[in-house]
Amino acid sequence: MTIDERVEELLQSMTLREKIGQLNQAGTRMNCALPGFEADIDTWVSEMLQGKLAKEELDRRLAMCEENLREDEVASGELGNFVNLYEDEKIARVQKAAVEDSRLKIPLLIGADVIRGYRTIFPTPLALSCSWDMECVRTMAHVAKREAYAGGVNWTFGPMLDIARDARWGRIVESPGEDPYLAGRIGETLVKEFQRKEEDGCRLMASAKHFLAYGAVSGGQDYYTVDLSERQLYETYLPPFQAAIDAGVGAVMSAFHDLNGVPCTMDRWLLTDLLRGKMGFTGFVVSDAEGVRQCVAHGCAKDEKDAARLALLAGGDMDMSSLDYAGYLEELVSEGELDETVVDEAVRRVLKKKFEFGLFDRDYTYDPAKIAEVTLTEENRKCAREVGKRSVVLLKNDGILPIRREVTRILVTGAIAEDRQALLGPWAFTGSAEPVVTVVEGLRSYASEGVDVRYVRGFDVNDDRSDFAEAYEAAKQADLVIAVGGEREYMSGEAASRANLHLAGAQEEFLSGLVKTGTPVAVVLINGRPLAVGCLKENPGIQAILEAWHPGTECGNVIAEILYGRYNPSGKLSVTFANEAGQEPMYYNHPNTGKPGSDFKFTSKYQDIPIAPLYPFGYGLSYTTFSYEDFRIEQETLTVEETLRCSVEVENTGAYAGEEIVQLYLRDVTASCARPVKELKRFEKISLAAGERAMVRFELPVSEMGFYNRSCDYVVEPGEFRLFVGTDSERVLEKTVQVVLK
Ligand code: BGC
């Protein structure tokens, strides 16, 4: 029997209630009647995520609560899927209720945010995108898949493919950066690896989220409104989703916000006409958590029942966490407000994925030994370390890095340097802080003999100045200070927008005092988003800045290998660093405007900050240097059917072996719509020994040199195009080509 036939057969045997159960996704239920507490899990979690309640305390309280796994709802067929259940033994229990106790024995989809690993945590997605390395992306997905699958998770709520141009938005940390092409490559790689079936059946269904343009929330304020032209959607926000769909992504998650006036959760144009009609998506759509009932707060549904009807009619197949499909769809059908065929269609889509992803073929016996075999293994940690090293970006280096042999007294300062939870960072709920290697541990374990690594807390991300003096005293005794600052884990991620992008608290003050000790300072930034660190860039006493992001479980080892020069940094920014928050959204692929920014008064700029970004897209230093020469275009006049071929000579002109990410950009000089000053079209990561030279070639079909015109039709308009090749989006060599009709 084909999958479609099996789906049809099953559907025919289902009651309406059982059908609705397949469209229902819920978490477990907590009974929190705890003595001595105003027990309210939502409030506790909210406090924990704002840094007001320690994670350990939350865990302690949760451990005292009674958890209802809803096995009765599963057995009755009313609940067909779980969200964020990632305790292996519990997963096995609910699956048992489904495949043994329910009438139709349909297994559950167990969805979790496997965003940057499962138990072994990798760098944040934004950091990972700075590797520009699809092998790293694939490795993360592979390790995450093996660990999650072993534990019983069969669906990841990823990849997150929201183009993020505004660092105020906390979820920029989860994004693949600001560039549609790079994000598309990452999305495609993640979907393919998560979903690739291994010999033992291991695979996860992926879901591309959040559909659509969540990264464009006004002012970078989370959950806020988005108003964008359709053209902009096509140009900037759709390409990574299209790449995920073309790679066969099983599900798409709709976004929380309202897009051009309609909440994405209930937008039929978005979820059906565009997603299925134009983009060719054939999987199922899941709402974001409680997205269905939020349509009431949006003011677009009169109550939860109305929201359930509107969301399902729009093409939202599964309700995550609202329980409104479970609560109202049956009533809506019996009242004639909703045709059962609409329910059937959604159920078909969900069941089809359950068959395709092998849910019916799996053994759900709980086997802790088998899980332990693949979880947090030395091999997995090694992968996280290798990927971590490639995700770090060296922003500034006046020659103090890598740390020289003569440096024997190293002072590490900054509360974050020893704080596992802060180092682990956001969106790592399935993992834990306990196995995280701190910066101090990493530096000590990689230190050569005779090197003393001392730690003094010094400063945190708040206004506490009580440890400043001790750190300054210690700095005077050191040859080098490594100051670790930035953001704690709760300062980026969901609902963590910031209006101010400076280092929080008294960090800047601490650092300016620190350089006055005269000891060279290297700053290691641990943070989710690009920060306005102009004061560090400009301060000559701060001789190096390493943007480490949150590297994950192997954090300290990653940082140590780079600082000691065992690994030569190769990461390049996948997002622009603005000088100030007031410059956001700031991104490299903007149109030129009629008055491009310059020293002349009447041009597009802010009068109180530089026109140029603090650090441009594609930027990142190495311990070596690369020169670019001899940029050649094979054929300078091309028709739309032809392929542009070009090459450039890259030489490692420094003293260290290193990796370089060679970037190719395009500009359509004259077109019917204003085109970006540059658009990334290709990139290649190469590895060169000191003194080695290589020729890097690119091929770009002219058909990929087009854009969406005023009517949203994709066109390649003939005329002049400029090509740029270089080490980042600003330092480039340039050539011109002509595209002709015939
Ligand atoms: C987030 C999603 C996530 C879901 C489940 C929501 O709050 O927006 O990205 O997948 O929770 O954890």
XYZ file of C-alpha atoms in Angstrom, residues 199-678:
480
model
C 20.523 3.118 8.434
C 18.972 2.593 11.854
C 15.974 4.727 10.893
C 17.262 7.808 12.750
C 15.790 11.049 11.409
C 13.830 14.047 12.578
C 11.123 15.896 10.761
C 12.167 19.534 10.386
C 9.985 22.623 10.397
C 10.852 25.952 8.869
C 9.817 28.853 11.059
C 8.446 31.443 11.627
C 6.380 32.037 8.548
C 6.748 34.924 7.659
C 8.998 37.945 8.217
C 9.036 37.641 12.006
C 12.487 39.252 11.948
C 10.940 42.446 10.611
C 8.904 43.281 13.724
C 8.703 47.048 14.050
C 11.498 48.567 16.074
C 12.901 45.104 16.770
C 10.288 44.665 19.496
C 9.344 41.013 19.858
C 5.847 39.904 18.775
C 5.237 43.379 17.341
C 3.547 44.263 14.104
C 5.008 43.899 10.582
C 3.976 45.904 7.555
C 5.964 45.041 4.444
C 5.479 45.166 0.718
C 4.905 41.879 -1.042
C 8.003 42.624 -3.088
C 10.099 42.843 0.050
C 8.679 39.516 1.222
C 9.748 37.875 -2.018
C 13.149 39.530 -2.106
C 14.299 39.171 1.444
C 12.140 36.962 3.616
C 10.958 34.128 1.369
C 14.220 32.791 -0.126
C 15.342 30.761 2.919
C 11.853 29.268 3.261
C 11.810 28.413 -0.415
C 15.175 26.694 0.025
C 13.758 24.667 2.936
C 10.678 23.718 0.942
C 12.790 22.695 -2.030
C 14.804 20.529 0.366
C 11.565 18.799 1.390
C 10.851 20.286 4.802
C 8.011 18.393 6.520
C 6.351 21.253 8.382
C 6.176 25.022 8.476
C 5.447 26.974 11.649
C 3.435 30.144 11.326
C 4.601 33.245 13.163
C 3.082 35.114 16.093
C 2.834 38.590 14.603
C 0.371 40.249 12.286
C 1.693 40.710 8.772
C 0.163 43.550 6.797
C -2.740 43.540 9.218
C -3.545 39.842 9.485
C -2.133 37.540 12.212
C 0.043 34.990 10.377
C -1.740 32.164 12.232
C -5.022 32.915 10.448
C -3.819 34.384 7.165
C -5.178 32.287 4.327
C -3.279 34.216 1.705
C -0.047 33.481 3.532
C -0.568 29.872 4.629
C -2.409 28.622 1.595
C -2.171 30.850 -1.477
C 1.468 31.772 -1.055
C 2.904 28.821 0.874
C 1.130 26.013 -0.920
C 0.056 27.706 -4.128
C 3.152 29.634 -5.124
C 5.911 28.023 -3.090
C 4.825 24.419 -3.558
C 4.780 23.337 0.094
C 3.055 19.995 0.658
C 3.642 19.278 4.355
C 1.581 20.570 7.268
C 1.450 23.928 9.004
C 1.677 24.164 12.784
C 0.859 27.345 14.663
C 3.404 28.822 17.016
C 2.743 28.211 20.713
C -0.739 29.486 21.573
C -0.759 31.348 18.283
C -4.340 30.299 17.639
C -5.836 31.898 20.719
C -3.644 34.961 20.294
C -5.802 35.861 17.296
C -8.325 37.073 19.881
C -5.811 39.481 21.450
C -4.824 40.597 17.951
C -8.433 41.675 17.627
C -9.069 39.477 14.600
C -11.108 36.664 16.160
C -13.966 37.306 18.539
C -13.178 34.392 20.848
C -11.096 31.201 20.931
C -13.716 29.275 19.029
C -13.681 31.840 16.255
C -9.865 31.730 16.288
C -9.875 27.949 15.873
C -12.195 28.201 12.892
C -10.224 30.991 11.218
C -6.850 29.342 11.780
C -7.939 25.993 10.375
C -9.631 27.608 7.378
C -6.488 29.614 6.700
C -4.462 26.410 6.362
C -3.121 26.048 9.889
C -3.252 22.280 10.277
C -2.040 21.834 13.839
C -2.693 23.883 16.949
C 0.354 24.141 19.191
C -0.554 24.623 22.835
C -3.770 26.650 22.515
C -5.980 23.549 22.873
C -8.564 25.446 20.853
C -8.810 22.896 18.051
C -9.385 20.275 20.740
C -11.850 22.546 22.461
C -13.962 23.810 19.572
C -13.548 22.055 16.227
C -16.071 19.331 17.029
C -18.662 21.907 18.021
C -17.943 23.992 14.912
C -18.469 20.968 12.671
C -21.680 19.920 14.399
C -23.043 23.463 14.172
C -22.274 23.518 10.460
C -19.755 26.349 10.875
C -16.975 24.189 9.537
C -17.055 21.449 6.970
C -15.571 18.171 8.167
C -13.669 17.917 4.891
C -11.494 20.829 6.066
C -10.603 18.833 9.169
C -9.974 15.751 7.009
C -7.548 17.593 4.784
C -5.479 18.786 7.748
C -5.497 15.282 9.282
C -4.323 13.802 5.978
C -1.339 16.134 5.946
C -0.367 15.257 9.506
C -0.807 11.493 9.093
C 1.153 11.541 5.901
C 4.164 12.936 7.729
C 3.764 10.370 10.500
C 4.041 7.627 7.891
C 6.782 9.306 5.882
C 8.977 9.873 8.907
C 8.691 6.284 10.024
C 6.676 6.844 13.196
C 4.680 3.675 12.618
C 7.824 1.601 12.159
C 9.626 2.483 15.351
C 10.102 0.596 18.568
C 9.142 2.815 21.498
C 10.696 0.779 24.286
C 12.608 2.927 26.711
C 16.248 1.899 26.675
C 18.430 4.233 28.780
C 21.635 2.362 27.943
C 21.084 2.888 24.236
C 20.361 6.569 24.779
C 23.483 7.017 26.902
C 25.593 5.478 24.131
C 24.912 8.373 21.766
C 24.392 11.246 24.210
C 26.999 13.830 25.161
C 29.738 11.502 24.011
C 33.348 12.577 23.668
C 32.849 12.432 19.914
C 29.800 14.718 20.066
C 31.656 17.171 22.252
C 34.523 17.164 19.795
C 32.099 18.039 17.009
C 30.720 20.907 19.095
C 34.260 22.124 19.685
C 35.199 22.007 16.006
C 32.008 23.774 14.956
C 32.374 26.234 17.832
C 35.843 27.308 16.755
C 34.626 28.042 13.269
C 31.747 30.197 14.532
C 33.828 32.703 16.476
C 34.682 36.025 14.820
C 37.840 37.972 15.564
C 36.794 41.622 15.418
C 39.971 43.394 16.452
C 43.570 42.379 16.991
C 46.438 44.769 17.515
C 48.832 41.897 17.582
C 48.290 40.482 21.084
C 46.573 37.374 19.785
C 47.391 34.568 19.588
C 48.790 34.759 23.117
C 52.577 34.744 22.959
C 54.889 32.400 24.837
C 56.262 35.236 26.969
C 52.820 35.745 28.472
C 52.872 33.650 31.606
C 50.512 35.535 33.914
C 46.997 35.669 32.536
C 44.140 37.271 34.421
C 40.607 36.298 33.458
C 37.927 38.650 34.710
C 34.142 38.864 34.294
C 31.436 36.921 36.122
C 30.289 35.355 32.858
C 33.665 33.633 32.408
C 32.789 31.221 35.211
C 29.029 31.056 34.816
C 27.980 27.922 32.948
C 24.409 29.001 32.350
C 25.442 32.375 30.935
C 28.047 30.722 28.734
C 25.558 28.149 27.499
C 23.241 30.924 26.331
C 19.637 30.964 25.113
C 17.599 28.326 23.304
C 19.309 25.377 24.893
C 16.425 24.022 26.952
C 17.066 20.428 25.977
C 20.639 20.702 27.165
C 22.034 21.655 30.516
C 24.652 23.979 31.914
C 26.376 21.376 34.016
C 28.688 19.938 31.315
C 29.648 23.390 29.970
C 33.378 24.099 30.026
C 33.933 27.570 31.464
C 36.388 30.055 29.986
C 38.677 29.699 32.979
C 38.611 25.898 32.804
C 39.357 25.991 29.082
C 42.233 28.435 29.448
C 43.734 26.419 32.264
C 43.496 23.096 30.533
C 45.135 24.365 27.330
C 47.779 26.503 29.091
C 51.402 25.608 28.475
C 53.534 24.718 31.430
C 54.480 27.659 33.556
C 51.454 29.719 32.531
C 49.320 30.871 35.420
C 45.648 31.592 34.731
C 44.126 33.566 37.574
C 40.458 34.459 37.887
C 38.967 37.510 39.579
C 35.261 38.149 39.158
C 35.634 41.900 38.559
C 32.405 42.762 36.785
C 29.058 41.424 35.694
C 26.378 42.700 33.316
C 24.840 44.824 36.085
C 25.802 47.961 37.992
C 27.691 46.187 40.759
C 31.101 47.855 41.076
C 32.219 46.176 44.279
C 34.792 43.877 42.640
C 36.316 46.427 40.265
C 39.225 47.372 42.516
C 40.302 43.800 43.130
C 40.356 43.106 39.410
C 42.365 46.253 38.697
C 44.918 45.255 41.316
C 45.167 41.768 39.833
C 45.501 43.235 36.331
C 48.591 45.125 37.405
C 50.219 41.803 38.293
C 49.332 40.198 34.960
C 50.912 40.172 31.498
C 47.527 40.006 29.801
C 43.928 40.435 30.873
C 41.109 38.522 29.255
C 37.885 40.326 30.091
C 34.766 38.291 29.453
C 31.579 40.336 29.108
C 28.539 40.783 26.937
C 25.140 39.313 27.680
C 23.789 36.676 30.011
C 21.659 33.868 28.622
C 18.338 35.636 29.209
C 19.377 38.859 27.470
C 18.756 37.502 23.981
C 16.251 35.018 22.620
C 12.476 35.149 22.671
C 10.911 38.163 24.375
C 14.378 39.624 24.952
C 14.454 42.694 22.747
C 16.696 45.531 23.800
C 16.414 49.220 22.978
C 20.013 49.824 23.995
C 22.772 47.835 22.326
C 25.640 48.959 24.521
C 27.251 46.579 26.982
C 24.724 46.456 29.811
C 25.341 47.716 33.322
C 28.731 49.127 34.227
C 30.718 46.975 31.788
C 32.034 49.865 29.712
C 33.060 51.726 32.831
C 34.854 48.654 34.170
C 36.735 48.137 30.925
C 37.833 51.735 30.609
C 39.197 51.533 34.149
C 40.881 48.229 33.343
C 42.936 49.594 30.450
C 44.253 52.320 32.746
C 46.240 49.628 34.564
C 48.440 49.546 31.477
C 48.179 45.787 31.039
C 47.011 44.764 27.574
C 43.378 43.714 27.479
C 41.623 41.260 25.173
C 37.837 41.313 25.405
C 35.937 38.095 24.802
C 32.318 38.840 24.033
C 29.717 36.291 25.053
C 26.441 37.516 23.669
C 23.475 36.688 21.495
C 23.267 39.723 19.256
C 25.580 42.253 17.631
C 26.333 44.903 20.247
C 27.292 48.540 19.861
C 30.880 48.061 20.995
C 32.378 51.136 19.320
C 33.986 52.168 22.602
C 35.985 48.914 22.633
C 36.950 49.268 18.997
C 38.175 52.825 19.536
C 39.992 52.193 22.824
C 43.697 51.520 22.093
C 44.105 49.782 25.455
C 41.714 47.097 24.318
C 43.982 45.311 21.963
C 41.711 42.518 20.804
C 38.009 41.734 20.606
C 36.832 38.194 20.068
C 33.138 37.774 19.293
C 32.573 34.309 20.723
C 28.759 34.477 20.868
C 27.571 31.583 23.047
C 29.673 28.655 21.788
C 27.756 25.958 23.704
C 28.881 23.018 25.818
C 32.508 23.249 24.695
C 32.672 27.004 25.275
C 35.886 27.295 27.284
C 37.808 24.916 25.052
C 36.711 26.772 21.919
C 37.870 30.102 23.317
C 41.126 28.675 24.674
C 42.081 27.070 21.366
C 41.609 30.375 19.602
C 43.312 32.582 22.173
C 46.349 30.298 22.341
C 46.512 30.068 18.556
C 45.765 26.368 18.262
C 43.025 27.367 15.912
C 43.235 30.365 13.626
C 39.856 32.147 13.670
C 37.939 32.076 10.391
C 34.375 33.194 11.190
C 32.841 36.110 9.307
C 29.893 38.176 10.411
C 26.542 37.112 9.034
C 25.087 40.349 10.412
C 26.139 43.963 10.294
C 27.240 45.573 13.547
C 25.651 49.024 13.868
C 27.356 51.861 15.710
C 24.262 52.557 17.768
C 20.821 51.034 18.209
C 19.356 54.147 16.562
C 20.908 53.004 13.284
C 18.929 49.747 13.272
C 17.721 48.083 11.163
C 21.151 48.211 9.567
C 22.087 45.794 6.805
C 24.559 45.702 3.954
C 22.158 44.921 1.099
C 20.217 48.170 1.196
C 19.301 50.273 -1.848
C 21.564 53.148 -2.743
C 18.874 55.867 -2.241
C 18.794 59.038 -4.304
C 21.223 60.672 -1.909
C 23.693 58.039 -0.791
C 25.407 58.883 2.494
C 28.544 61.031 2.250
C 30.196 63.996 3.953
C 27.919 66.321 2.029
C 25.065 67.481 4.244
C 22.051 66.561 2.154
C 22.618 62.818 2.064
C 21.077 59.795 3.759
C 22.684 59.353 7.178
C 22.533 60.226 10.884
C 24.428 63.333 11.858
C 25.705 61.966 15.144
C 27.180 58.593 14.124
C 29.376 57.336 11.275
C 27.755 56.300 8.011
C 29.742 53.099 7.867
C 28.759 50.247 10.142
C 30.899 49.433 13.143
C 31.726 46.102 11.496
C 30.352 45.227 8.075
C 28.610 42.069 6.944
C 31.112 39.391 5.965
C 33.834 40.860 8.205
C 36.184 38.801 10.349
C 39.933 38.801 10.999
C 42.401 35.958 11.006
C 45.841 35.569 12.576
C 47.123 35.612 9.030
C 46.371 37.937 6.107
C 44.985 37.206 2.662
C 45.548 39.175 -0.501
C 43.175 39.192 -3.453
C 44.464 39.668 -6.987
C 43.665 39.059 -10.577
C 39.874 39.082 -10.488
C 38.837 37.816 -13.916
C 35.550 37.458 -15.684
C 35.559 34.897 -18.432
C 32.994 36.586 -20.641
C 31.971 40.186 -20.198
C 28.764 40.139 -22.232
C 26.211 37.488 -21.452
C 22.676 36.537 -22.365
C 20.080 35.463 -19.802
C 20.598 31.790 -20.696
C 24.332 31.905 -20.061
C 26.408 31.408 -16.930
C 28.862 33.921 -15.634
C 32.234 32.460 -14.716
C 34.845 34.336 -12.767
C 37.962 33.671 -10.751
C 40.268 35.354 -8.281
C 43.695 34.587 -6.899
C 43.868 34.482 -3.120
C 47.166 34.284 -1.280
C 47.912 33.683 2.371
C 50.409 36.492 2.924
C 50.893 36.010 6.659
C 52.718 33.638 8.934
C 49.938 31.223 9.894
C 47.911 28.659 8.021
C 44.326 29.829 7.869
C 40.881 29.561 6.377
C 39.324 32.332 4.343
C 35.742 32.840 3.216
C 35.866 34.300 -0.267
C 32.699 36.259 -1.033
C 31.107 37.164 -4.362
C 28.625 40.032 -4.524
C 26.514 41.490 -7.316
C 24.922 44.826 -8.081
C 22.404 45.468 -10.800
C 23.416 49.010 -11.716
C 20.253 50.196 -13.443
C 16.924 48.453 -13.100
C 13.221 49.209 -12.949
C 13.367 48.870 -9.139
C 16.129 50.214 -6.918
C 18.530 47.347 -6.330
C 20.768 46.700 -3.320
C 24.253 48.196 -3.419
C 25.497 44.635 -3.045
